[in-house]
mmCIF file of C-alpha atoms in Angstrom:
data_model
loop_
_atom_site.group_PDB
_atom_site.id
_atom_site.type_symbol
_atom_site.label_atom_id
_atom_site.label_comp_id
_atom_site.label_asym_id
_atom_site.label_seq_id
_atom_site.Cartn_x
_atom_site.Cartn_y
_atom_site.Cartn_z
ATOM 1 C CA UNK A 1 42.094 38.748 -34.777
ATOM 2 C CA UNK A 2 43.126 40.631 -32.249
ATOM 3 C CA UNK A 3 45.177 43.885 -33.686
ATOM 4 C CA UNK A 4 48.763 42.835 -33.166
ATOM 5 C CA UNK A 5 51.582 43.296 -36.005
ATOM 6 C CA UNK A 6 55.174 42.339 -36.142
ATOM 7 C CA UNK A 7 57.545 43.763 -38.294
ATOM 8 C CA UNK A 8 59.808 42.955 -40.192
ATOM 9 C CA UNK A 9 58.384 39.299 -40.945
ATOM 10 C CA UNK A 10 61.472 38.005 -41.758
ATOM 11 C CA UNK A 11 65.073 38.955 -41.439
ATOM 12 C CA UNK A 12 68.813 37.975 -42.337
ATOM 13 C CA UNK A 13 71.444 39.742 -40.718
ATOM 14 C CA UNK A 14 75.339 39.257 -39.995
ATOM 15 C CA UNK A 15 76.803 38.437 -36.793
ATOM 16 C CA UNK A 16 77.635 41.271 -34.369
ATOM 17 C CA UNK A 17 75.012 43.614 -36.008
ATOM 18 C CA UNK A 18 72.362 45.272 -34.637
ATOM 19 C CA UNK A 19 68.997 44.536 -35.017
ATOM 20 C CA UNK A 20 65.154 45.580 -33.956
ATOM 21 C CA UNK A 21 61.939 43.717 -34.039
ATOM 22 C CA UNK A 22 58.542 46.099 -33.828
ATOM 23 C CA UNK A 23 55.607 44.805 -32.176
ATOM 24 C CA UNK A 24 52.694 47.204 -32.601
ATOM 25 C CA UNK A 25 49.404 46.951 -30.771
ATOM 26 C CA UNK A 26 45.902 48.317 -31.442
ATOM 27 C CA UNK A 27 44.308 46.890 -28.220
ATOM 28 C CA UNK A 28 45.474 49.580 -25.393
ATOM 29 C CA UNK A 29 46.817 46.072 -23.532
ATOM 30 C CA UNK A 30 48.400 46.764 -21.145
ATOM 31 C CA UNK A 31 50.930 44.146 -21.285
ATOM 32 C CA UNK A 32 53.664 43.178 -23.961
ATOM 33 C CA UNK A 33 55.832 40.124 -23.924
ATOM 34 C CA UNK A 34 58.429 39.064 -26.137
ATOM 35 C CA UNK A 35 58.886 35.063 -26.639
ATOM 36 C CA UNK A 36 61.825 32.974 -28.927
ATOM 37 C CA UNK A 37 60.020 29.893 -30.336
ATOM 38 C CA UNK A 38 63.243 26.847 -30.729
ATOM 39 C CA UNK A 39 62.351 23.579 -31.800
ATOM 40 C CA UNK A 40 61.759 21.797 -28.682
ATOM 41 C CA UNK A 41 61.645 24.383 -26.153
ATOM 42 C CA UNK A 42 58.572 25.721 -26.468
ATOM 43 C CA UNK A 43 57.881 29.486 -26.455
ATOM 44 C CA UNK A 44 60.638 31.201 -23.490
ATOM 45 C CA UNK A 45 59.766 34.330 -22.329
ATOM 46 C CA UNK A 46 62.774 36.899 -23.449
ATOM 47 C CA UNK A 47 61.267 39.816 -21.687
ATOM 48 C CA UNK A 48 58.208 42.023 -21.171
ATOM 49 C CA UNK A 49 56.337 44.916 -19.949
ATOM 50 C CA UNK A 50 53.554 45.565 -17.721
ATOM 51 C CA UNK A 51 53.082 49.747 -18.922
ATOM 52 C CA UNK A 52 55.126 52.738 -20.381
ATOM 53 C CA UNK A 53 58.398 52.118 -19.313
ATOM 54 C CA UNK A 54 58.028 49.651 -17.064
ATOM 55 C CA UNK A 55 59.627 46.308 -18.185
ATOM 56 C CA UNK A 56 61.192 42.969 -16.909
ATOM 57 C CA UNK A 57 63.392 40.699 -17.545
ATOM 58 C CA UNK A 58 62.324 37.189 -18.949
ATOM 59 C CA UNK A 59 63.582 33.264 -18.588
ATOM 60 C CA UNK A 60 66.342 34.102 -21.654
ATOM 61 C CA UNK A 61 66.954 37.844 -21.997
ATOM 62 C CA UNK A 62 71.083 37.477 -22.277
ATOM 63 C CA UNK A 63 71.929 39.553 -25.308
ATOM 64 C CA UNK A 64 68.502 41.289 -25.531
ATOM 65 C CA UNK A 65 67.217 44.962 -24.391
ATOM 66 C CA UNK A 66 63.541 46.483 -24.919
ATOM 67 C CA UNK A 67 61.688 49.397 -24.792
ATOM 68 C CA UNK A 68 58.367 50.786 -24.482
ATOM 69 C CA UNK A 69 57.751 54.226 -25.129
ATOM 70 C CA UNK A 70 54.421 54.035 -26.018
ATOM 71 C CA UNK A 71 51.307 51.491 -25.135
ATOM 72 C CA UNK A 72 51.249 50.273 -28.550
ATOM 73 C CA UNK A 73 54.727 49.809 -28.913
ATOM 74 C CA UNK A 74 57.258 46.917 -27.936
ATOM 75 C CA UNK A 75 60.723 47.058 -29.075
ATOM 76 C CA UNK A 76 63.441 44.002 -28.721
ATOM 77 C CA UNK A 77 66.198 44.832 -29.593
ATOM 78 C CA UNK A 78 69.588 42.466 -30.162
ATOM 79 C CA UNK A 79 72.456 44.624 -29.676
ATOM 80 C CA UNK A 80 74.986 42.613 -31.183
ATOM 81 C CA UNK A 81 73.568 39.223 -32.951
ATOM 82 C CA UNK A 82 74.932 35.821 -32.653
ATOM 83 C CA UNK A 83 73.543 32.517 -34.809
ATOM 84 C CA UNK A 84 72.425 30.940 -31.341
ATOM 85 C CA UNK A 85 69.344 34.254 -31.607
ATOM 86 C CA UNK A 86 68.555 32.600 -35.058
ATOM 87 C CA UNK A 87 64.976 31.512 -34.844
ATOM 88 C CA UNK A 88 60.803 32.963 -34.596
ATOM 89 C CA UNK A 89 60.246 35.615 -32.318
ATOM 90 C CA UNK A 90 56.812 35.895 -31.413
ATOM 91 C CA UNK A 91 55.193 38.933 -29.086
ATOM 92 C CA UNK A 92 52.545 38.973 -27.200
ATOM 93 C CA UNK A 93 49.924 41.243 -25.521
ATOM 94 C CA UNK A 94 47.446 40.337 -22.618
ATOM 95 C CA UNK A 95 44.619 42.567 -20.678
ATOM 96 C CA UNK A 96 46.186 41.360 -17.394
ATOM 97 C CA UNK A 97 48.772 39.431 -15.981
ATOM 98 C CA UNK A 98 46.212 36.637 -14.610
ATOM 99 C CA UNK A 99 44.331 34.884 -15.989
ATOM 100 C CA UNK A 100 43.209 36.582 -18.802
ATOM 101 C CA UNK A 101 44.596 34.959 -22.557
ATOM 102 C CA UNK A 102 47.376 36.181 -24.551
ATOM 103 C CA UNK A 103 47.147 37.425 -27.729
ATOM 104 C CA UNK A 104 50.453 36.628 -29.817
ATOM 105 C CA UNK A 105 51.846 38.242 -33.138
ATOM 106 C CA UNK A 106 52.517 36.365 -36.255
ATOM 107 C CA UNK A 107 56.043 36.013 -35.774
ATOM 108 C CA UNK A 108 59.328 36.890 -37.055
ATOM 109 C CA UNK A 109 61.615 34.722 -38.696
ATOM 110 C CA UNK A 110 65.310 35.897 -37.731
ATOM 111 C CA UNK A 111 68.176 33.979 -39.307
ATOM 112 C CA UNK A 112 71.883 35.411 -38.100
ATOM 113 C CA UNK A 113 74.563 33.984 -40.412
ATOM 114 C CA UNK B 1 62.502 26.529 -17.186
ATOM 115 C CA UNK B 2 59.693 24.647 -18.587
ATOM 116 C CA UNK B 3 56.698 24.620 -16.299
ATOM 117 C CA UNK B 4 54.294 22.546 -18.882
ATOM 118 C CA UNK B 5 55.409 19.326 -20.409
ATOM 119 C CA UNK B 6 53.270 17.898 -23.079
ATOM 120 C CA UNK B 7 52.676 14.162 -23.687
ATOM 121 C CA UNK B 8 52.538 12.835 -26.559
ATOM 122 C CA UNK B 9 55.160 14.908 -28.521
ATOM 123 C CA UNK B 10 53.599 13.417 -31.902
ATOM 124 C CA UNK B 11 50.377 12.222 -32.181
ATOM 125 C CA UNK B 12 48.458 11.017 -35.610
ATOM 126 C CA UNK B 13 44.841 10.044 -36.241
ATOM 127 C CA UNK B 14 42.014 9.256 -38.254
ATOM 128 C CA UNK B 15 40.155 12.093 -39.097
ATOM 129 C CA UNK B 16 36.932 11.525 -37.216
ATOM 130 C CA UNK B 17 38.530 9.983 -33.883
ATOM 131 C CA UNK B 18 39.158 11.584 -30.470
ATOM 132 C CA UNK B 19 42.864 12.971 -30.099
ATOM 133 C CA UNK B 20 43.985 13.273 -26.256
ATOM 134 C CA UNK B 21 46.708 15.448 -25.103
ATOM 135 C CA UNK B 22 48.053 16.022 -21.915
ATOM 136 C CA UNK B 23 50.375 18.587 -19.977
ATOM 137 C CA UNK B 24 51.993 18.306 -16.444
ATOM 138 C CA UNK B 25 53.376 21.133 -14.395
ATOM 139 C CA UNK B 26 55.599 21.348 -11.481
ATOM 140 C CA UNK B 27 54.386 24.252 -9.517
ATOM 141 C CA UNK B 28 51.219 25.903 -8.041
ATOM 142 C CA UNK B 29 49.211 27.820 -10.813
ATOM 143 C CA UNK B 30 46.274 30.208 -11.224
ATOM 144 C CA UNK B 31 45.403 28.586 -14.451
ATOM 145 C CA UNK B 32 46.144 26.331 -17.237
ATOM 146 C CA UNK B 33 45.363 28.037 -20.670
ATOM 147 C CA UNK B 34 46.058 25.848 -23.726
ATOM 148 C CA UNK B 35 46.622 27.510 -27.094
ATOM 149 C CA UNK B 36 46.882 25.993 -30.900
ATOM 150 C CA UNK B 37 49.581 26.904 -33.400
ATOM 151 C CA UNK B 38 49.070 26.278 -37.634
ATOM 152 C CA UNK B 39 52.670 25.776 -39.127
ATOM 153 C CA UNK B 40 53.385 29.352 -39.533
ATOM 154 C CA UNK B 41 51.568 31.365 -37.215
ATOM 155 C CA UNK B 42 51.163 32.565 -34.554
ATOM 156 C CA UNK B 43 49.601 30.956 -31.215
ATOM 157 C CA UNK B 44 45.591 31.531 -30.737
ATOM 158 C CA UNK B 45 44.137 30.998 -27.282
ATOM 159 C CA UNK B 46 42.145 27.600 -26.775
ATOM 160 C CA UNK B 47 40.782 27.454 -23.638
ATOM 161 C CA UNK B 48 41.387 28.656 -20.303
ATOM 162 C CA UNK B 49 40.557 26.745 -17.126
ATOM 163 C CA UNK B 50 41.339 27.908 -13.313
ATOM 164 C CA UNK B 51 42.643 26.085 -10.604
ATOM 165 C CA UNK B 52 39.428 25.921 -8.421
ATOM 166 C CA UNK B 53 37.699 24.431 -11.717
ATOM 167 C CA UNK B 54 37.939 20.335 -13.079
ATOM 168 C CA UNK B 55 36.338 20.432 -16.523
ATOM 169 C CA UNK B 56 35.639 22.977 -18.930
ATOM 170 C CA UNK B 57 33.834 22.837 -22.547
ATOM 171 C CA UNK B 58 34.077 24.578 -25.694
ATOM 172 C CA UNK B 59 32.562 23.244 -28.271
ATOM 173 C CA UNK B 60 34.448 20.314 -29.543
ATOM 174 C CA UNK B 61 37.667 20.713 -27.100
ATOM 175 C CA UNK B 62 37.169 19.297 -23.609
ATOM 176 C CA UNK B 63 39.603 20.465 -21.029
ATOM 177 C CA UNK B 64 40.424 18.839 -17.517
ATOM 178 C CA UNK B 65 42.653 19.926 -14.710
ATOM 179 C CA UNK B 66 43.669 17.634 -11.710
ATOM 180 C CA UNK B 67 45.557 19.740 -9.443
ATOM 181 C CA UNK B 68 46.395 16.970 -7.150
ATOM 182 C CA UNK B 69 48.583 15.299 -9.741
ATOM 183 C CA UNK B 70 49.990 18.381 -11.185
ATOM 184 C CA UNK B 71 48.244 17.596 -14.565
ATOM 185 C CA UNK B 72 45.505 18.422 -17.368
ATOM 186 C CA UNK B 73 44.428 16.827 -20.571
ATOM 187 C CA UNK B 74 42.621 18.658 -23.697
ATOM 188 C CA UNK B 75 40.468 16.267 -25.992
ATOM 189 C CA UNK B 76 39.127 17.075 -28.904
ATOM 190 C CA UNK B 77 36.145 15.186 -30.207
ATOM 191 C CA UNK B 78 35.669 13.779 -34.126
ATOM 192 C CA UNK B 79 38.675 15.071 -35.640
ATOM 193 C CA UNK B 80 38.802 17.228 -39.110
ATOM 194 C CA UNK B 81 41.793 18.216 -40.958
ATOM 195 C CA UNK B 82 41.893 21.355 -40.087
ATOM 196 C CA UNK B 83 42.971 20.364 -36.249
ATOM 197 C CA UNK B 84 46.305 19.649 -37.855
ATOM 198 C CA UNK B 85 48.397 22.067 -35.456
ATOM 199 C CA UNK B 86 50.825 21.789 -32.456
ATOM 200 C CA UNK B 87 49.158 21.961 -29.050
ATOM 201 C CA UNK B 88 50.767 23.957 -26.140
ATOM 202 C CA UNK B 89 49.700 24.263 -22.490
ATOM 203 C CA UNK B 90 50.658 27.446 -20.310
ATOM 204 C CA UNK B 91 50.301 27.533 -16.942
ATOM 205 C CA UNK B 92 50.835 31.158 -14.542
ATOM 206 C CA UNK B 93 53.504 31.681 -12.563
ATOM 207 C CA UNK B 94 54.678 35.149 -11.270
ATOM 208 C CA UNK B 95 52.294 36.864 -13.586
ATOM 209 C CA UNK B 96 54.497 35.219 -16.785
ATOM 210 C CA UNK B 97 53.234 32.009 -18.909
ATOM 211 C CA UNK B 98 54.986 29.146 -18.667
ATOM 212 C CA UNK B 99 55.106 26.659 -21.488
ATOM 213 C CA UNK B 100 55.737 23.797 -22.758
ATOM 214 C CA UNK B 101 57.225 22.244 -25.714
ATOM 215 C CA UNK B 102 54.069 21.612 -27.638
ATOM 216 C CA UNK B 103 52.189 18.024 -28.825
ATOM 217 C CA UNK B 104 52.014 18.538 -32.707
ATOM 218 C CA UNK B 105 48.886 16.476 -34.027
ATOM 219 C CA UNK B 106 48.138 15.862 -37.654
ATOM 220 C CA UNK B 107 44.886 14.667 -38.702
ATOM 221 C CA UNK B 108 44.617 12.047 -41.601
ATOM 222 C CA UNK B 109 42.327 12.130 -44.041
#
């Protein structure tokens, strides 16, 4: 399996808190993506990043900010949660942006009550 | 958006029979990449196939891309359990993935 860890696994937080999902990578990839799995939608792209610093906004990224200090780092952050950003965040890292596959974390469960 | 749109959204079979998916897309693509996902987990890559290829093999999955009608289908040949997953395609578009919302498949035993 390719070296890619999420953390936390699983969360519950409160409304209008802040909260921030790790993804940590042991590939040097150079790109990152964040994805929100929904029932029925699919995996939608939230946002990613193609290097240090160097990031992009996704098909859903209202409500969410990230950062990449470091190669093997990806941070998404929720600045101030709401119960429609309950559900299983899943990142991603790939060697290229074409065709090349994706390598995706084991998800995090979010729940915001 | 969603680029990929897979057909059947359910499908159940016999373990031991040929289960047939298919995915159409609306736009132009590089590839088509179709991934499995266990109840669970995360997504593992399946097969990629390009837009100047047709048909592409790996081992029991056989993938086919008709670029003409905006389409491809991934079969996978005598069945076991353990193919119990949901099945996404991906296409590429502006150096993102594209997907759709998955054909779940359970094998019967």
């Amino acid at each position: 399996d390719a070296g890619i860890t999420q953390s936390p696994r699983h969360k519950v937080t409160e409304t209008g808190t802040p909260v921030t999902l790790r993804c940590h990578q042991t590939e040097n990839h150079r790109y990152m993506y964040w994805y929100r799995q929904d029932p029925g939608h699919g995996l939608r792209l939230i946002h990613y990043s193609y290097g240090v610093k160097d990031t992009d906004k996704g098909e859903v990224s209202d409500g969410y900010s990230v950062s990449r200090s470091k190669t093997e780092d990806f941070l998404l952050t929720l600045e101030s949660a709401t119960s429609s950003q309950t559900s299983v965040y899943f990142c991603a890292i790939s060697e290229s942006a074409e065709n090349t596959e994706a390598f995706f974390g084991q998800g995090t469960r979010l729940t915001v009550v | 958006s969603q680029q990929g749109e897979e057909d059947p959204q359910a499908l159940s079979i016999q373990e031991g029979e040929n289960a047939t998916m298919n995915c159409s897309y609306k736009t132009s693509i590089n590839n088509l990449q179709w991934y499995r996902q266990n109840s669970g987990r995360g997504l593992v890559h399946l097969i990629l196939i390009r837009s100047n290829e047709r048909e592409k093999h790996s081992g029991r999955l056989r993938v086919t891309l008709d670029t003409s009608k905006k389409s491809s289908s991934l079969l996978i040949t005598a069945s076991r359990a353990a193919d119990t997953a949901s099945y996404f395609c991906a296409t590429d578009s502006n150096y993102q993935l594209i997907w759709g919302a998955g054909t779940k498949l359970i094998i019967k035993p």
